[in-house]
Amino acid sequence: MSNEIPSGAAYAAIEAATESLIAEYVQANPKSAAALEEAKAAGIAGGTNRASIYHSPFPLTFVDAKEATAVTADGQKITDMLGNFTAGLFGFSPGPVKDAVNEAMDHGHALGGAPNVYEARVARAFTTRFPSVDLVRFTMTGTEANIYAINTARAVTGKNKFLIYDGAYHGAWIHGGKTAGPLDSPYEKITVPYGDADLIVDAIRANADDLAAVLLEPVVVTPMSYLKVVSPKAYLQKIREACTEVGCALIFDEVMTSRLAPGGVQELTGVTPDMTTFGKYIGGGFPFGAFGGTKQWMERHDPLHPETINSGGTFNQNALCMAAVAAVFEQLWSPEQCIAHNARGDQLRDAINQLAKQHDVPCQACGAGSLITLIWQNCRVINDDDADTQKHRVDIAALPAVFQTSALFWFHMLQRHDILAGSPKMNYLTLSTVLKSEDYERFLAAMAEFFTTYKEPLALLAAETAPGLAPAQDELALLEMFTTPYTPPV
Ligand code: PLP
């Protein structure tokens, strides 16, 4: 029966429904539209300083926010389930962070040009929590943390190249393969597809002579969706062993994923990298990044080391940021708080999947702990049959209708239910600790209403993405379709 569905019928129906919601959105948000125009006129290229938060027709401007509620320029109060792409783990302006920063401000905010009293407290949190970290250094962002880590590996090994996944994102200047662009750092990169440890080990061995590091997120990587499904242990372990064999550093980018367990994904899987990078939520809203590892890899950051790397950075130990991070670790994110929060995320994911089953709609909530990505397809996204092997399969049906449904869901949840369900480009729900049980219940009720309202287009989508029917992937074409690069004025 499904073969008789004309190709693209789901897309046409879902797109038409989205267009009508977008027309309402434009009507309802004139002040946000004007704010973007003002920013453009003021000299910001495209009106935004961060490409990932731009979307068509224009993003919402927030004018106020507290805990999990943001107020838009046009006065709508919305429940935030985007969580600033993982950085907003503790909601807007968390109290303990505010108090700690105010106190630091009262004592001379930069305590400039000298070590401050917060650094050791922050370092202690890293070295006690994360298995790979014996020594640590701080940065301002996750991008910088990755660049510092790569360059540390290059200095220690005397080699040049690093290996990453095709489509990986490790910050503004570090993309893998098909997603790399003109801003990428001019390193020699080797890119490998996610999922087949044997193939990755072959690439590591083939480049042994000049390979300084393997940099990867210990979760599934696709350029189309932020899918934080933890890679199987056997798969990561095989890559771990190959790095040891050829003498290159294994670096885990845990900028996003370290929130999944008290000791990050390295603790969850028991696979310990040589170095790890951090950022995002750890700053409690302030800019922060960190990289750390074993003595062998990190000791050359010591200014007294005979071959010191001499690493600088004016704001790398900024007192306000350090005070914020100390408050995060000491008051907001104990191991118990971390475990309880991720368990709530698991419950919500299960509840969404159950609801989708009851309504017989092609919606899969994937991810781990407090990181949930909705993928709108019928065929399985993750093939867990291989979980104990060295292969891990991810099958995202690269159809415009799949990604168009993310947009439809986002506009619908915003306009009918005052909920910010990720972004229109991807329904990436990164749950904050300030969301309450009532918020979760309201979200599930809103989802049920969405499933009912769009029963027919979702049935078309189910048929077009049935197991075995999903066409070959063309992620690149879809990336172009669903990301909105800056267009210079004519
Ligand atoms: N690494 C990963 C996995 C990320 O997702 C990001 C940001 O989204 C970064 C690094 C870069 O962090 P930042 O934006 O703080 O530079």
XYZ file of C-alpha atoms and ligand atoms in Angstrom:
506
model
C 0.000 0.000 0.000
C 2.735 2.392 0.951
C 4.312 2.068 -2.497
C 1.175 3.669 -3.963
C 1.654 6.869 -1.974
C 2.982 9.446 -4.416
C 6.507 10.392 -3.525
C 6.571 13.699 -1.691
C 2.893 13.721 -0.608
C 3.937 13.862 3.024
C 6.282 16.743 2.356
C 3.643 18.717 0.450
C 1.094 18.304 3.269
C 3.552 19.050 6.068
C 5.050 22.001 4.269
C 1.607 23.525 3.611
C 0.715 23.166 7.285
C 4.021 24.740 8.317
C 3.558 27.662 5.936
C 0.230 28.520 7.490
C 1.786 28.487 10.982
C 4.652 30.658 9.743
C 2.157 33.228 8.462
C 0.700 33.370 11.987
C 4.171 33.594 13.484
C 4.988 36.624 11.343
C 1.738 38.284 12.425
C 2.341 37.528 16.081
C 5.981 38.624 16.332
C 6.494 42.037 14.684
C 8.862 43.204 17.426
C 11.162 40.212 17.034
C 11.194 40.805 13.263
C 12.014 44.473 13.830
C 14.801 43.579 16.292
C 16.516 41.474 13.635
C 16.203 44.271 11.094
C 17.620 46.734 13.608
C 20.592 44.436 14.264
C 21.214 44.176 10.525
C 20.986 47.926 10.117
C 23.339 48.370 13.075
C 25.984 46.360 11.273
C 25.662 42.737 12.318
C 25.959 40.562 9.224
C 22.585 38.877 8.809
C 21.454 40.416 12.115
C 22.780 37.570 14.265
C 26.036 36.740 16.008
C 25.368 33.016 16.117
C 24.368 31.133 12.984
C 22.828 28.225 14.893
C 20.113 30.396 16.453
C 19.082 31.978 13.173
C 16.131 30.450 11.380
C 13.651 31.501 8.789
C 11.662 33.797 8.698
C 13.414 35.351 11.751
C 14.287 34.136 15.255
C 12.449 35.282 18.358
C 14.082 37.961 20.490
C 13.894 37.394 24.244
C 13.533 40.418 26.487
C 13.240 38.702 29.856
C 13.647 35.235 31.300
C 13.518 33.424 34.597
C 14.030 29.766 35.442
C 12.469 27.863 32.503
C 10.314 30.715 31.169
C 11.369 33.252 28.554
C 9.404 36.329 27.491
C 9.625 37.357 23.840
C 9.788 40.919 22.530
C 6.099 40.580 21.622
C 5.134 39.507 25.121
C 4.669 35.754 24.710
C 5.750 33.701 27.739
C 7.277 30.435 26.646
C 8.544 27.322 28.390
C 12.053 26.666 27.223
C 12.832 23.091 26.225
C 15.754 24.021 23.997
C 18.013 24.788 26.957
C 20.423 26.795 24.785
C 21.648 23.644 23.012
C 22.762 22.096 26.361
C 24.378 25.233 27.806
C 21.207 26.240 29.693
C 21.149 23.218 31.986
C 20.198 25.242 35.065
C 17.658 27.538 33.405
C 17.864 31.298 33.015
C 20.032 33.162 35.552
C 20.312 30.406 38.179
C 20.292 31.884 41.726
C 23.517 30.309 43.050
C 25.430 31.492 39.954
C 24.008 34.997 40.273
C 24.993 35.191 43.948
C 28.503 33.830 43.354
C 29.140 36.226 40.477
C 27.817 39.195 42.442
C 30.138 38.307 45.266
C 33.104 38.035 42.892
C 32.121 41.391 41.405
C 32.070 42.928 44.882
C 35.650 41.819 45.349
C 37.092 43.361 42.212
C 35.647 41.460 39.331
C 38.735 40.450 37.418
C 41.103 40.300 40.387
C 43.190 41.167 37.404
C 46.618 39.981 36.442
C 46.958 37.442 39.267
C 45.663 33.997 40.140
C 42.296 34.081 41.928
C 40.728 32.073 44.734
C 38.261 30.194 42.549
C 40.619 28.392 40.179
C 41.696 25.579 42.506
C 38.076 24.914 43.528
C 37.079 24.564 39.894
C 40.100 22.417 39.004
C 39.351 20.095 41.936
C 35.857 19.473 40.559
C 37.308 18.370 37.222
C 40.083 16.181 38.606
C 37.782 14.417 41.063
C 34.882 13.875 38.670
C 36.253 12.991 35.280
C 38.344 9.788 35.015
C 40.682 11.107 32.284
C 41.501 14.409 33.986
C 44.583 14.633 36.218
C 45.557 18.099 35.027
C 43.227 20.738 33.590
C 43.340 24.149 31.920
C 40.483 26.597 31.397
C 39.378 28.478 28.297
C 36.461 30.716 27.359
C 34.658 28.387 24.932
C 34.389 24.792 23.835
C 35.899 25.655 20.450
C 39.014 26.976 22.133
C 39.179 23.958 24.425
C 39.246 21.702 21.359
C 41.882 23.792 19.602
C 44.065 23.827 22.736
C 43.675 20.050 23.084
C 44.531 19.384 19.423
C 47.567 21.643 19.597
C 48.675 20.056 22.858
C 48.568 16.655 21.152
C 50.532 18.048 18.204
C 53.167 19.486 20.548
C 53.501 16.300 22.609
C 53.615 13.886 19.659
C 55.503 16.116 17.234
C 52.952 14.992 14.629
C 50.476 17.074 12.671
C 47.219 15.517 11.585
C 44.081 14.744 13.496
C 41.218 12.432 12.713
C 37.541 13.282 13.169
C 34.159 12.044 11.993
C 32.708 13.178 8.727
C 30.030 15.711 9.624
C 31.335 16.279 13.154
C 31.001 19.641 14.868
C 33.624 20.593 17.433
C 33.111 24.355 17.373
C 33.055 27.278 14.996
C 36.414 26.415 13.405
C 36.431 22.613 13.552
C 34.076 20.645 11.327
C 34.522 17.223 9.806
C 34.440 16.563 6.052
C 31.145 17.436 4.438
C 30.300 20.175 6.933
C 33.699 21.920 6.826
C 33.664 25.455 5.479
C 35.926 28.422 4.859
C 36.170 29.267 8.584
C 37.724 25.917 9.414
C 41.208 25.901 10.894
C 43.722 24.918 8.244
C 44.846 21.687 9.886
C 45.360 18.476 8.027
C 42.285 16.482 8.944
C 41.442 12.915 8.174
C 37.706 12.298 8.165
C 36.035 8.954 8.694
C 32.348 8.015 8.745
C 30.762 7.306 12.110
C 30.007 3.730 13.020
C 32.570 1.170 11.875
C 35.447 0.778 14.337
C 37.439 -1.476 11.977
C 37.422 1.156 9.300
C 38.464 3.850 11.785
C 41.268 1.686 13.136
C 42.501 1.162 9.561
C 42.576 4.949 9.053
C 44.455 5.430 12.342
C 47.045 2.816 11.388
C 47.408 4.113 7.835
C 48.244 7.581 9.198
C 50.274 6.438 12.214
C 53.396 8.348 11.203
C 51.768 11.759 11.265
C 48.676 11.378 13.427
C 48.654 13.545 16.573
C 45.096 12.938 17.756
C 41.712 11.379 17.248
C 39.029 13.857 18.315
C 35.514 12.551 18.725
C 32.282 12.930 20.612
C 31.610 9.591 22.303
C 28.104 9.639 20.842
C 26.556 9.170 17.423
C 27.477 11.882 14.951
C 25.318 13.037 12.085
C 25.432 16.518 10.624
C 21.656 16.602 10.305
C 20.579 16.164 13.892
C 22.033 16.567 17.327
C 21.680 12.915 18.175
C 23.381 12.158 21.467
C 23.078 8.387 21.511
C 26.075 6.975 23.366
C 28.423 4.877 21.212
C 28.803 1.246 22.292
C 31.667 0.495 24.643
C 33.242 -2.164 22.378
C 33.316 0.322 19.508
C 34.983 3.080 21.557
C 37.370 0.609 23.165
C 38.661 -0.527 19.788
C 39.426 3.082 18.810
C 41.025 3.588 22.260
C 43.384 0.665 21.682
C 44.373 1.837 18.197
C 45.309 5.297 19.544
C 47.526 3.713 22.185
C 49.084 1.456 19.558
C 50.133 4.332 17.269
C 50.923 6.809 20.054
C 48.333 9.473 19.246
C 46.003 11.147 21.737
C 42.391 10.065 22.012
C 40.442 13.227 22.804
C 36.785 13.023 23.820
C 34.815 16.169 23.119
C 32.442 16.164 26.101
C 31.391 19.785 25.702
C 27.777 18.611 25.482
C 27.871 15.038 26.712
C 29.634 15.400 30.059
C 26.241 16.310 31.553
C 24.993 12.764 30.960
C 26.743 11.263 34.001
C 28.735 12.632 36.956
C 31.949 11.613 35.184
C 30.672 12.147 31.632
C 30.285 9.541 28.909
C 33.792 8.284 29.685
C 32.399 7.132 33.018
C 29.226 5.707 31.449
C 31.167 3.577 28.977
C 34.302 2.930 31.021
C 36.454 3.994 28.057
C 38.981 6.610 29.182
C 40.420 9.061 26.666
C 43.827 10.746 27.017
C 42.294 14.209 27.014
C 38.774 15.591 27.345
C 37.235 18.920 26.428
C 34.367 20.668 28.211
C 32.217 23.807 28.026
C 28.594 24.935 27.694
C 26.488 24.178 30.826
C 29.499 24.163 33.149
C 29.609 27.973 32.997
C 26.052 28.234 34.365
C 25.401 30.848 31.652
C 28.907 32.370 31.673
C 31.496 31.715 28.970
C 33.611 28.728 29.880
C 35.590 25.882 28.397
C 38.199 23.465 29.713
C 40.538 20.778 28.488
C 42.277 18.242 30.642
C 43.998 14.898 30.608
C 46.710 12.774 32.059
C 50.077 14.167 33.111
C 51.734 12.722 30.012
C 49.588 14.950 27.779
C 49.060 18.001 29.978
C 52.271 18.632 31.896
C 53.801 20.821 29.228
C 51.332 23.545 30.143
C 53.386 23.982 33.339
C 55.417 27.201 32.882
C 58.377 25.507 34.605
C 58.399 22.484 32.343
C 61.612 22.465 30.290
C 59.540 22.194 27.100
C 56.671 24.369 28.237
C 53.982 25.138 25.660
C 53.552 28.599 27.162
C 49.770 28.711 26.871
C 48.153 32.088 27.440
C 44.661 33.576 27.369
C 43.661 36.868 29.040
C 40.270 35.631 30.201
C 41.080 31.945 30.744
C 40.755 32.277 34.518
C 38.398 35.258 34.607
C 37.149 35.511 38.184
C 33.473 35.966 37.278
C 33.481 32.851 35.120
C 35.438 30.881 37.705
C 32.996 31.932 40.449
C 30.080 30.831 38.257
C 31.645 27.415 37.596
C 32.469 26.893 41.275
C 28.791 27.578 42.091
C 27.695 25.100 39.402
C 29.791 22.233 40.730
C 29.307 22.997 44.410
C 25.598 23.885 44.453
C 23.807 22.897 41.277
C 25.388 19.753 39.914
C 26.349 17.191 42.512
C 26.684 13.611 41.236
C 23.261 12.877 42.784
C 21.638 15.876 41.062
C 23.180 14.777 37.760
C 21.912 11.201 38.074
C 18.396 12.260 39.118
C 18.119 14.775 36.285
C 19.186 12.306 33.604
C 16.761 9.734 34.989
C 13.952 12.291 34.519
C 15.115 12.708 30.919
C 14.992 8.951 30.368
C 11.436 8.885 31.720
C 10.334 11.676 29.415
C 11.927 9.945 26.407
C 10.115 6.701 27.250
C 6.839 8.574 27.734
C 7.166 10.289 24.333
C 7.900 6.982 22.605
C 4.937 5.348 24.294
C 2.654 8.207 23.284
C 3.858 8.028 19.678
C 3.119 4.311 19.674
C -0.380 4.841 21.077
C -1.090 7.385 18.338
C 0.646 5.241 15.728
C 2.739 8.158 14.443
C 6.310 8.138 13.110
C 8.009 9.996 15.948
C 11.033 8.567 17.739
C 12.534 10.197 20.796
C 16.223 9.322 20.712
C 19.225 10.409 22.726
C 20.434 9.758 26.237
C 19.459 11.060 29.670
C 18.470 14.712 29.579
C 19.285 15.083 25.859
C 16.381 14.130 23.608
C 16.172 14.437 19.830
C 12.888 13.818 18.029
C 13.324 12.081 14.680
C 10.231 11.984 12.508
C 10.446 8.666 10.691
C 8.932 5.244 10.844
C 12.025 3.099 10.227
C 14.369 2.584 13.145
C 16.891 5.341 13.796
C 19.375 3.402 15.909
C 20.224 -0.191 15.294
C 20.873 -1.519 18.786
C 21.354 -5.076 17.545
C 25.002 -4.247 17.030
C 25.460 -2.564 20.400
C 27.897 -5.167 21.674
C 29.931 -5.194 18.519
C 32.326 -2.723 17.011
C 29.720 -1.358 14.648
C 26.944 1.102 15.385
C 24.309 1.864 12.785
C 22.329 5.086 12.550
C 19.702 5.317 9.852
C 18.196 8.727 9.485
C 15.852 8.807 6.512
C 17.235 11.797 4.672
C 13.916 12.977 3.278
C 12.798 16.593 3.245
C 9.528 15.529 4.910
C 11.407 14.188 7.955
C 13.077 17.520 8.595
C 10.071 19.591 7.578
C 8.146 17.870 10.364
C 10.652 19.262 12.894
C 9.741 22.740 11.674
C 6.011 21.996 11.787
C 6.326 20.653 15.335
C 8.363 23.653 16.501
C 5.952 26.281 15.138
C 2.935 24.336 16.402
C 4.312 23.864 19.925
C 5.239 27.527 20.086
C 1.981 28.923 18.776
C -0.549 26.532 20.273
C 1.209 25.602 23.511
C 3.802 28.302 24.363
C 6.591 25.720 24.337
C 10.010 26.137 22.725
C 10.602 22.615 21.405
C 14.220 22.814 20.277
C 14.644 24.763 17.063
C 12.738 24.573 13.756
C 15.822 22.949 12.219
C 15.863 20.146 14.768
C 13.725 19.220 17.740
C 16.675 18.940 20.090
C 15.295 19.073 23.627
C 18.016 19.630 26.186
C 16.212 19.565 29.478
C 17.036 22.001 32.228
C 16.887 21.223 35.922
C 14.308 23.974 36.487
C 11.630 22.258 34.374
C 8.940 20.923 36.696
C 6.798 17.795 36.507
C 3.894 20.016 35.366
C 6.046 21.213 32.435
C 6.719 17.628 31.377
C 3.032 16.768 31.652
C 2.054 19.835 29.657
C 4.615 18.912 27.005
C 3.215 15.386 26.660
C -0.365 16.657 26.457
C 0.714 19.137 23.769
C 2.426 16.359 21.840
C -0.729 14.244 21.960
C -2.685 17.195 20.571
C -0.076 17.598 17.795
C -0.355 13.919 16.882
C -4.139 14.222 16.635
C -4.142 17.494 14.711
C -1.701 16.223 12.089
C -2.860 12.620 11.984
C -3.177 12.565 8.197
C 0.157 14.156 7.184
C 1.866 11.986 9.816
C 0.268 8.881 8.285
C 1.713 9.885 4.897
C 5.084 10.382 6.547
C 4.854 6.966 8.213
C 4.233 5.338 4.849
C 7.077 7.190 3.135
C 9.557 6.310 5.886
C 8.483 2.728 6.476
C 11.288 0.256 7.120
C 13.070 -0.591 3.897
C 11.566 2.334 1.962
C 13.869 5.140 3.067
C 15.885 6.248 0.042
C 19.657 6.647 -0.007
C 20.809 9.520 2.119
C 21.773 12.829 0.636
C 22.563 14.655 3.813
C 24.469 17.422 2.124
C 21.544 18.514 -0.014
C 19.331 18.442 3.053
C 21.817 20.401 5.093
C 21.681 23.122 2.491
C 17.910 23.034 2.545
C 17.507 23.171 6.322
C 20.277 25.489 7.370
C 20.103 29.133 6.531
C 23.472 30.570 5.668
C 23.965 34.314 5.662
C 23.166 35.856 2.315
C 25.118 39.026 1.679
C 23.064 42.028 0.558
C 22.901 42.560 -3.200
N 31.997 20.728 20.796
C 30.726 20.385 20.637
C 30.357 18.947 20.597
C 29.741 21.367 20.493
O 28.469 21.007 20.294
C 30.124 22.719 20.558
C 29.115 23.787 20.418
O 27.999 23.594 20.042
C 31.477 23.031 20.728
C 32.387 22.021 20.852
C 31.930 24.452 20.754
O 31.631 25.104 21.920
P 31.536 26.704 21.929
O 30.339 27.050 21.134
O 31.484 27.069 23.363
O 32.796 27.215 21.285
